[in-house]
Short mmCIF file of C-alpha atoms in Angstrom, two decimals:
data_model
loop_
_atom_site.label_atom_id
_atom_site.label_comp_id
_atom_site.label_asym_id
_atom_site.label_seq_id
_atom_site.Cartn_x
_atom_site.Cartn_y
_atom_site.Cartn_z
CA MET G 1 46.84 15.35 -26.09
CA ILE G 2 48.30 13.20 -23.27
CA LEU G 3 47.55 15.96 -20.79
CA LEU G 4 43.96 16.23 -22.06
CA ASP G 5 43.43 12.45 -21.73
CA GLU G 6 44.82 12.56 -18.23
CA MET G 7 42.44 15.37 -17.28
CA ILE G 8 39.47 13.44 -18.68
CA ARG G 9 40.41 10.28 -16.76
CA THR G 10 40.82 12.29 -13.58
CA ALA G 11 37.39 13.95 -14.03
CA ASN G 12 35.74 10.57 -14.66
CA LEU G 13 37.35 9.15 -11.53
CA LEU G 14 36.06 12.04 -9.42
CA ARG G 15 32.54 11.60 -10.79
CA ARG G 16 32.80 7.88 -10.08
CA LEU G 17 33.83 8.47 -6.46
CA ALA G 18 31.02 10.98 -5.99
CA SER G 19 28.42 8.54 -7.32
CA LEU G 20 29.76 5.81 -5.03
CA CYS G 21 29.27 8.08 -2.02
CA ILE G 22 25.75 8.97 -3.06
CA CYS G 23 24.76 5.36 -3.71
CA SER G 24 26.29 4.27 -0.38
CA ALA G 25 24.15 6.81 1.42
CA ILE G 26 21.06 5.41 -0.29
CA ILE G 27 21.86 1.88 0.76
CA VAL G 28 22.49 2.91 4.39
CA SER G 29 19.11 4.61 4.54
CA CYS G 30 17.38 1.49 3.19
CA SER G 31 19.17 -0.86 5.55
CA LYS G 32 17.39 0.50 8.59
CA GLN G 33 14.71 -2.10 7.85
CA PRO G 34 16.35 -5.57 7.57
CA THR G 35 14.53 -6.73 4.47
CA PRO G 36 15.61 -8.98 1.61
CA ILE G 37 15.40 -6.21 -0.98
CA VAL G 38 18.77 -4.78 0.06
CA PRO G 39 21.31 -6.90 -1.81
CA PRO G 40 24.27 -7.52 0.53
CA THR G 41 26.80 -7.88 -2.28
CA GLU G 42 25.46 -5.15 -4.58
CA ILE G 43 28.18 -2.80 -5.78
CA PRO G 44 26.79 0.72 -6.19
CA GLU G 45 27.28 2.32 -9.55
CA THR G 46 26.06 5.41 -11.31
CA LEU G 47 23.88 4.65 -14.29
CA ALA G 48 25.63 5.37 -17.52
CA ALA G 49 23.70 7.10 -20.27
CA THR G 50 22.69 3.96 -22.13
CA ILE G 51 19.87 5.88 -23.79
CA ASP G 52 20.47 8.93 -25.90
CA PRO G 53 19.09 12.14 -24.35
CA ILE G 54 15.96 13.41 -26.06
CA THR G 55 14.73 16.88 -26.78
CA VAL G 56 11.06 17.79 -26.68
CA THR G 57 10.72 21.26 -28.10
CA ALA G 58 6.95 21.40 -28.28
CA ASN G 59 4.20 20.17 -26.01
CA PRO G 60 2.57 17.27 -27.89
CA MET G 61 -0.42 17.09 -25.56
CA ALA G 62 -3.70 18.93 -25.29
CA THR G 63 -4.24 21.28 -22.38
CA GLU G 64 -6.27 18.70 -20.47
CA VAL G 65 -3.13 16.80 -19.46
CA HIS G 66 -0.06 18.49 -18.02
CA THR G 67 3.20 17.70 -19.82
CA PRO G 68 6.61 19.30 -19.69
CA THR G 69 6.95 22.20 -22.09
CA SER G 70 10.62 22.86 -21.41
CA THR G 71 13.46 21.14 -23.22
CA LEU G 72 14.30 17.72 -21.79
CA SER G 73 17.99 17.43 -22.56
CA PRO G 74 19.91 16.86 -19.29
CA THR G 75 23.40 15.48 -19.57
CA PRO G 76 24.43 12.41 -17.55
CA THR G 77 26.74 14.50 -15.33
CA SER G 78 23.88 16.86 -14.35
CA LEU G 79 21.48 14.10 -13.29
CA PRO G 80 21.13 12.59 -9.80
CA ALA G 81 22.71 9.19 -9.21
CA ASN G 82 20.95 6.22 -10.85
CA THR G 83 18.87 8.56 -13.02
CA SER G 84 18.91 8.70 -16.81
CA PRO G 85 16.82 10.25 -19.58
CA LEU G 86 13.96 8.22 -20.99
CA ASN G 87 14.06 7.49 -24.69
CA LEU G 88 10.68 8.87 -25.67
CA GLU G 89 9.13 10.67 -28.60
CA PRO G 90 5.77 12.40 -29.10
CA TRP G 91 3.22 10.01 -30.63
CA PRO G 92 1.61 10.37 -33.07
CA GLU G 93 4.19 12.48 -34.85
CA SER G 94 1.44 14.87 -35.92
CA GLY G 95 -2.25 15.26 -35.19
CA ASP G 96 -3.97 12.95 -32.70
CA LEU G 97 -5.53 9.51 -32.45
CA LEU G 98 -9.06 10.67 -31.59
CA LEU G 99 -11.89 9.12 -33.61
CA PRO G 100 -15.67 9.39 -33.31
CA ILE G 101 -17.53 6.46 -31.78
CA ASP G 102 -18.70 3.96 -34.38
CA VAL G 103 -21.49 2.18 -32.49
CA GLU G 104 -24.75 3.16 -30.85
CA VAL G 105 -24.24 3.85 -27.16
CA PHE G 106 -26.88 4.35 -24.50
CA PHE G 107 -26.00 5.59 -21.01
CA GLU G 108 -28.91 4.15 -19.09
CA THR G 109 -28.15 5.40 -15.56
CA SER G 110 -26.56 8.63 -14.39
CA LEU G 111 -24.06 8.22 -11.56
CA GLU G 112 -25.65 11.29 -9.96
CA ASP G 113 -28.82 9.26 -9.43
CA LEU G 114 -27.09 6.53 -7.43
CA GLU G 115 -27.21 6.51 -3.65
CA PRO G 116 -23.89 6.97 -1.80
CA GLY G 117 -22.18 3.66 -1.24
CA ASP G 118 -20.03 0.95 -2.77
CA TYR G 119 -20.87 -0.79 -6.05
CA LEU G 120 -19.70 -3.55 -8.37
CA VAL G 121 -19.51 -3.31 -12.16
CA PHE G 122 -20.34 -6.45 -14.13
CA LEU G 123 -21.18 -7.59 -17.67
CA ASP G 124 -24.36 -9.21 -18.92
CA SER G 125 -23.84 -10.61 -22.42
CA ARG G 126 -27.43 -11.81 -22.72
CA GLU G 127 -28.70 -8.24 -22.56
CA HIS G 128 -25.36 -6.95 -23.96
CA VAL G 129 -25.02 -4.34 -21.23
CA VAL G 130 -22.70 -3.18 -18.46
CA LYS G 131 -24.50 -3.19 -15.10
CA TYR G 132 -23.95 -2.04 -11.53
CA SER G 133 -24.92 -3.63 -8.23
CA SER G 134 -24.93 -2.12 -4.75
CA LEU G 135 -22.74 -4.01 -2.28
CA THR G 136 -25.08 -2.83 0.48
CA THR G 137 -28.57 -3.40 -0.87
CA GLY G 138 -27.96 -5.68 -3.87
CA GLU G 139 -29.95 -3.28 -6.07
CA ASP G 140 -28.72 -3.35 -9.65
CA GLY G 141 -29.28 -1.50 -12.91
CA ILE G 142 -27.80 -0.78 -16.32
CA LEU G 143 -24.93 1.66 -16.73
CA LEU G 144 -24.25 1.26 -20.43
CA SER G 145 -25.61 -0.59 -23.46
CA VAL G 146 -24.06 -0.83 -26.93
CA ASN G 147 -24.84 -2.44 -30.27
CA GLU G 148 -24.75 -6.22 -30.42
CA GLU G 149 -21.79 -6.11 -32.85
CA ALA G 150 -19.68 -4.10 -30.39
CA VAL G 151 -17.59 -5.87 -27.76
CA LEU G 152 -18.56 -5.00 -24.20
CA PRO G 153 -15.85 -2.97 -22.41
CA ARG G 154 -13.84 -5.01 -19.91
CA LEU G 155 -11.56 -2.33 -18.46
CA PHE G 156 -12.87 -0.08 -15.70
CA VAL G 157 -11.18 2.52 -13.49
CA TRP G 158 -12.48 5.15 -11.15
CA SER G 159 -10.64 7.86 -9.24
CA ASN G 160 -12.16 10.95 -7.70
CA ASP G 161 -14.41 12.31 -10.46
CA SER G 162 -13.28 9.89 -13.19
CA TYR G 163 -15.32 6.78 -14.03
CA ILE G 164 -14.08 5.23 -17.27
CA LEU G 165 -14.98 2.07 -19.19
CA ALA G 166 -12.83 0.98 -22.13
CA GLU G 167 -12.34 -1.89 -24.56
CA PRO G 168 -8.75 -2.23 -25.82
CA GLY G 169 -7.75 -3.18 -29.35
CA GLU G 170 -6.00 -1.61 -32.30
CA VAL G 171 -8.69 1.03 -31.89
CA TRP G 172 -9.94 1.55 -28.33
CA ARG G 173 -13.52 2.44 -27.47
CA VAL G 174 -13.73 4.70 -24.40
CA TYR G 175 -16.85 5.50 -22.37
CA ASP G 176 -17.00 8.32 -19.82
CA LEU G 177 -19.73 7.50 -17.29
CA VAL G 178 -19.67 10.96 -15.70
CA ASP G 179 -20.10 13.10 -18.81
CA GLN G 180 -21.88 10.24 -20.61
CA ARG G 181 -19.90 10.47 -23.84
CA ALA G 182 -17.99 7.96 -25.95
CA TRP G 183 -15.14 8.10 -28.45
CA ARG G 184 -12.38 6.00 -30.00
CA ILE G 185 -8.58 6.19 -29.86
CA GLY G 186 -6.33 4.57 -32.44
CA PRO G 187 -4.78 2.95 -34.18
CA VAL G 188 -2.36 1.81 -31.47
CA CYS G 189 -0.20 -1.31 -31.23
CA ALA G 190 -2.06 -4.52 -31.94
CA SER G 191 -1.15 -6.05 -28.58
CA THR G 192 -4.00 -6.08 -26.07
CA TYR G 193 -2.68 -8.52 -23.42
CA ALA G 194 -0.61 -5.76 -21.80
CA SER G 195 -3.14 -2.95 -22.28
CA SER G 196 -4.35 -1.00 -19.27
CA LEU G 197 -5.76 2.29 -18.03
CA SER G 198 -3.91 4.54 -15.60
CA PRO G 199 -5.22 4.65 -12.02
CA GLY G 200 -6.56 8.17 -12.54
CA GLY G 201 -8.27 7.27 -15.80
CA ASN G 202 -6.28 9.79 -17.86
CA TRP G 203 -4.01 7.54 -19.93
CA LEU G 204 -4.04 4.25 -21.79
CA ARG G 205 -0.94 2.09 -22.09
CA VAL G 206 -0.13 -0.49 -24.74
CA GLU G 207 2.98 -2.63 -24.82
CA CYS G 208 4.38 -2.93 -28.35
CA SER G 209 6.91 -5.33 -29.80
CA ALA G 210 10.16 -3.82 -31.00
CA LEU G 211 9.52 -5.12 -34.52
CA GLU G 212 6.06 -3.55 -34.58
CA LYS G 213 7.70 -0.19 -33.92
CA GLU G 214 10.53 -0.95 -36.38
CA GLU G 215 13.12 -1.12 -33.61
CA ALA G 216 16.06 -3.26 -34.71
CA ASN G 217 17.10 -4.28 -31.18
CA ARG G 218 15.07 -7.23 -29.90
CA TYR G 219 16.07 -6.31 -26.33
CA GLN G 220 13.65 -3.41 -26.37
CA VAL G 221 10.01 -2.87 -25.53
CA VAL G 222 8.07 0.13 -26.77
CA LEU G 223 5.21 1.47 -24.67
CA GLU G 224 2.56 3.72 -26.11
CA ALA G 225 1.12 6.08 -23.48
CA ILE G 226 -1.82 8.02 -24.92
CA ALA G 227 -3.95 10.62 -23.11
CA LEU G 228 -7.64 9.72 -23.31
CA GLU G 229 -8.80 13.32 -23.73
CA SER G 230 -6.34 14.52 -26.36
CA GLY G 231 -5.43 11.34 -28.23
CA LYS G 232 -1.77 12.38 -28.02
CA GLY G 233 1.08 10.92 -26.04
CA PHE G 234 4.45 9.21 -26.21
CA ASP G 235 6.38 6.26 -27.53
CA ILE G 236 8.65 5.11 -24.70
CA VAL G 237 11.54 2.81 -25.66
CA ILE G 238 12.71 0.65 -22.76
CA PRO G 239 15.74 -1.65 -22.93
CA ASN G 240 14.66 -4.92 -21.31
CA HIS G 241 16.87 -7.70 -19.99
CA GLU G 242 14.67 -10.79 -20.41
CA TYR G 243 11.03 -9.81 -20.24
CA LEU G 244 9.45 -6.59 -19.06
CA ASN G 245 7.22 -6.78 -16.00
CA ILE G 246 5.47 -3.43 -15.68
CA SER G 247 2.73 -1.74 -13.69
CA TRP G 248 1.46 1.79 -13.16
CA LEU G 249 3.28 3.60 -10.37
CA ASP G 250 1.01 6.63 -10.46
CA ASP G 251 -1.20 8.26 -13.08
CA ASP G 252 1.81 9.55 -15.03
CA SER G 253 4.53 6.99 -14.29
CA PHE G 254 5.32 3.28 -14.39
CA VAL G 255 7.43 0.89 -12.37
CA ALA G 256 9.15 -1.89 -14.30
CA SER G 257 11.29 -4.94 -13.54
CA GLU G 258 13.99 -6.37 -15.80
CA VAL G 259 14.96 -3.01 -17.30
CA ARG G 260 18.38 -3.36 -18.94
CA VAL G 261 20.91 -0.91 -17.46
CA ASN G 262 24.60 -1.43 -18.20
CA GLU G 263 23.71 -5.01 -19.25
CA LYS G 264 22.17 -5.67 -15.82
CA PRO G 265 18.50 -6.08 -14.82
CA ARG G 266 17.07 -3.28 -12.66
CA ASN G 267 13.79 -2.22 -11.10
CA CYS G 268 13.07 1.30 -12.32
CA GLY G 269 10.55 4.09 -12.01
CA LEU G 270 9.66 5.49 -15.46
CA HIS G 271 8.38 9.07 -15.17
CA PHE G 272 7.34 9.81 -18.72
CA LEU G 273 6.02 13.35 -18.17
CA GLU G 274 9.39 14.27 -16.67
CA GLY G 275 11.27 12.27 -19.32
CA MET G 276 13.30 10.49 -16.62
CA MET G 277 14.06 6.93 -15.46
CA TYR G 278 15.23 6.25 -11.89
CA CYS G 279 16.61 2.82 -10.96
CA PRO G 280 17.42 2.63 -7.23
CA LEU G 281 20.25 0.26 -6.36
CA SER G 282 18.59 -0.56 -3.04
CA ILE G 283 15.86 -2.63 -4.75
CA ALA G 284 17.37 -6.01 -5.63
CA SER G 285 16.81 -7.14 -9.21
CA GLU G 286 15.63 -10.57 -7.99
CA PHE G 287 12.40 -8.93 -6.82
CA HIS G 288 9.80 -8.30 -9.52
CA ILE G 289 6.72 -6.14 -9.57
CA SER G 290 3.76 -8.24 -8.44
CA LEU G 291 1.28 -5.38 -8.40
CA ARG G 292 -1.23 -5.13 -11.23
CA ARG G 293 -3.55 -2.56 -9.72
CA VAL G 294 -2.54 0.68 -8.05
CA THR G 295 -4.27 3.84 -6.90
CA ARG G 296 -2.88 7.30 -6.43
CA SER G 297 -3.52 7.08 -2.69
CA SER G 298 -1.63 3.82 -2.08
CA ILE G 299 1.72 4.14 -0.33
CA TYR G 300 3.26 0.78 -1.22
CA ILE G 301 3.85 -1.45 -4.19
CA SER G 302 4.24 -5.21 -3.73
CA MET G 303 7.19 -7.16 -5.10
CA THR G 304 7.99 -10.88 -5.26
CA ASN G 305 11.15 -12.95 -5.64
CA TYR G 306 9.91 -15.82 -7.82
CA ASP G 307 13.31 -17.55 -7.89
CA MET G 308 13.03 -18.52 -4.21
CA SER G 309 11.11 -21.56 -3.01
CA PRO G 310 8.79 -20.63 -1.46
CA TRP G 311 8.43 -17.19 -3.04
CA GLN G 312 9.53 -14.23 -0.94
CA GLY G 313 7.53 -10.99 -0.75
CA VAL G 314 8.15 -7.40 0.21
CA LEU G 315 6.25 -4.11 0.31
CA VAL G 316 8.20 -1.14 -1.04
CA PRO G 317 7.07 2.49 -0.65
CA LYS G 318 6.33 4.07 -4.02
CA ALA G 319 8.63 6.92 -2.99
CA CYS G 320 11.61 4.57 -3.45
CA PHE G 321 11.19 5.00 -7.20
CA GLU G 322 11.31 8.78 -7.06
CA SER G 323 14.72 10.27 -7.89
CA GLY G 324 16.35 11.70 -4.77
CA ALA G 325 13.72 10.30 -2.39
CA ARG G 326 14.73 8.44 0.75
CA CYS G 327 13.94 4.72 0.53
CA SER G 328 12.87 3.48 3.95
CA ASP G 329 10.02 1.74 5.78
CA THR G 330 10.05 -1.34 3.57
CA VAL G 331 8.13 -4.34 4.87
CA ASP G 332 9.57 -7.87 4.69
CA LEU G 333 6.64 -10.25 4.16
CA GLY G 334 8.76 -13.40 4.27
CA PRO G 335 7.63 -16.61 2.50
CA LEU G 336 4.52 -16.35 0.33
CA GLU G 337 1.78 -18.85 -0.39
CA GLY G 338 0.55 -17.15 -3.56
CA SER G 339 0.41 -14.09 -5.77
CA LEU G 340 0.02 -10.67 -4.14
CA PHE G 341 -2.79 -8.14 -4.67
CA LEU G 342 -2.64 -4.84 -2.81
CA SER G 343 -5.90 -3.13 -1.85
CA PRO G 344 -6.76 0.29 -3.38
CA ASP G 345 -5.36 2.36 -0.51
CA GLY G 346 -2.68 -0.16 0.40
CA ASN G 347 -4.15 -0.98 3.79
CA VAL G 348 -4.56 -4.71 3.11
CA LEU G 349 -2.55 -7.14 1.00
CA ALA G 350 -4.23 -10.28 -0.31
CA TRP G 351 -2.53 -13.43 -1.54
CA ILE G 352 -4.04 -16.13 -3.74
CA GLY G 353 -2.36 -19.40 -4.66
CA TYR G 354 -2.44 -23.16 -4.91
CA ILE G 355 1.16 -23.98 -4.08
CA TYR G 356 0.37 -27.03 -1.94
CA ASP G 357 -2.52 -28.47 -3.97
CA PRO G 358 -3.26 -27.51 -7.60
CA GLU G 359 -6.90 -28.47 -7.11
CA LEU G 360 -7.41 -25.96 -4.30
CA THR G 361 -7.07 -22.18 -4.26
CA ASN G 362 -6.06 -20.75 -0.89
CA ILE G 363 -6.74 -17.10 -0.12
CA GLY G 364 -5.28 -15.02 2.68
CA VAL G 365 -4.37 -11.50 3.73
CA PHE G 366 -1.60 -9.46 5.31
CA LYS G 367 -2.75 -6.56 7.47
CA PRO G 368 -0.84 -3.78 9.25
CA PRO G 369 0.74 -3.07 11.61
CA ASP G 370 2.44 -6.49 11.88
CA TRP G 371 1.69 -7.61 8.28
CA GLU G 372 1.35 -11.23 9.40
CA SER G 373 -0.17 -13.66 6.90
CA ARG G 374 -3.56 -15.16 7.71
CA LYS G 375 -5.49 -17.64 5.56
CA ILE G 376 -9.18 -16.71 5.26
CA ALA G 377 -10.73 -18.95 2.57
CA GLN G 378 -10.27 -21.97 0.32
CA PHE G 379 -12.00 -22.85 -2.97
CA LYS G 380 -11.91 -25.94 -5.14
CA GLY G 381 -10.53 -25.03 -8.56
CA ASP G 382 -8.45 -22.20 -9.99
CA TYR G 383 -9.64 -18.81 -8.73
CA PHE G 384 -8.20 -15.32 -9.19
CA LEU G 385 -8.85 -11.92 -7.63
CA VAL G 386 -10.97 -9.68 -9.88
CA THR G 387 -11.22 -6.57 -7.76
CA TRP G 388 -11.19 -5.24 -4.24
CA CYS G 389 -14.38 -3.77 -2.85
CA SER G 390 -13.83 -0.02 -2.91
CA ASP G 391 -13.93 0.28 0.90
CA GLU G 392 -11.36 -2.55 1.23
CA SER G 393 -13.71 -4.60 3.43
CA CYS G 394 -13.97 -7.42 0.91
CA MET G 395 -12.63 -8.78 -2.38
CA ILE G 396 -14.26 -10.42 -5.40
CA VAL G 397 -12.81 -13.66 -6.81
CA SER G 398 -13.82 -15.61 -9.91
CA LYS G 399 -13.11 -19.10 -11.21
CA ARG G 400 -10.85 -19.01 -14.22
CA GLY G 401 -12.56 -19.98 -17.46
CA SER G 402 -16.05 -19.94 -15.91
CA THR G 403 -18.98 -17.55 -15.86
CA TYR G 404 -21.26 -16.92 -12.89
CA ALA G 405 -18.54 -18.34 -10.60
CA ASN G 406 -18.00 -15.17 -8.58
CA TYR G 407 -17.70 -14.84 -4.82
CA ARG G 408 -17.50 -11.99 -2.38
CA ILE G 409 -15.03 -12.70 0.43
CA ASN G 410 -15.00 -10.56 3.55
CA LEU G 411 -11.76 -10.12 5.48
CA ASP G 412 -13.12 -12.25 8.34
CA GLY G 413 -13.38 -15.20 5.94
CA THR G 414 -17.14 -15.19 5.38
CA TYR G 415 -18.15 -15.38 1.73
CA TRP G 416 -21.13 -15.90 -0.56
CA HIS G 417 -21.88 -16.43 -4.23
CA LEU G 418 -22.64 -13.48 -6.53
CA PRO G 419 -25.10 -14.20 -9.38
CA TYR G 420 -23.24 -12.12 -11.97
CA GLU G 421 -21.82 -13.26 -15.29
CA GLU G 422 -18.49 -11.41 -15.17
CA VAL G 423 -17.38 -8.83 -12.58
CA ILE G 424 -14.91 -6.26 -13.97
CA GLY G 425 -14.49 -3.70 -11.18
CA SER G 426 -15.86 -1.71 -8.27
CA PHE G 427 -16.48 1.94 -7.45
CA SER G 428 -17.78 4.21 -4.74
CA ILE G 429 -20.30 7.06 -4.80
CA PRO G 430 -19.45 9.61 -2.08
#
């Protein structure tokens, strides 16, 4: 028995030394860019298997969405450094969450009839419709109308051939503007404040409380990721340190701050179709995800250290959250004057804030190649960024708590008022 214990301790020590070498190599590669995201005193460590490995023996999804069909049961010793299995289960346990639409829906305009160009999507509660407006000509029209008793959809995404409107709730209503069809998905978790659509328009995400999912540990968050086409998906249990700050990384993965790993907060990439979580040591835990919108074509994600005064910002390549990928070419943005909002393709980074005067909202941009900050506009009151124009030449801001207080701001600082009740997104017709 003594000999066996000695062999086990020796094997663990060898694995420990190997992981230290691997992690050191990662940190060296990141340090080529002198940015604040490389913690100088961070001690590399291999992630222990804090989550039990799972086994998926059957594909829970419809054929429209690719999911792994092989068994996901890697052992901690067979995984790359800083990688661990995700704790996920097929959801629902049987069947699907698809339901027929329960309201009258009228698709008033076909996208095929629109001229090529860039458009805004906005709501008109007086007519109870979703409308479009050309950013070039100002021409507008109705995309969708529903019964008066139905809530107008406030979520919109478009990517390639996908143009989706949705209204979150315990039962979602989903509207496909391309195929002009509507359906419901549910019931899902009651929470709607953290609901969102994936950048490709294939998945919905709802953040559930641990108690709602009958999880005994309060230091856990459960995400429901459900495919729009099949009504099937996953429950993803994430151990969180204080609060979970999460955004889409790609159409089938998330990036999250404050993930609890070995009782320490980490920034992690959650790849739910692969069943894996990767938490690079090179991304300091003091930096949190500040990105709320992402597209599949963007290279970077934006992160902010909110504990500093003023805040500090950084751009991190999305590849840094891929297991085994080289983490380099990070961009140190230095002190920030507000919250960050990356453009659809990641070519411009906007900031909006009122750090120096709570009665004034300052708006500025960072642009490559130097990524120097430049203030472009100022508004009286509390304004927030609603959406980027799809060609990244302008952004739309609205006054919080107000209707018809929308402005288009060009990157040169020129702006004008938009006579729309509530702007919810933008899209392009090729």
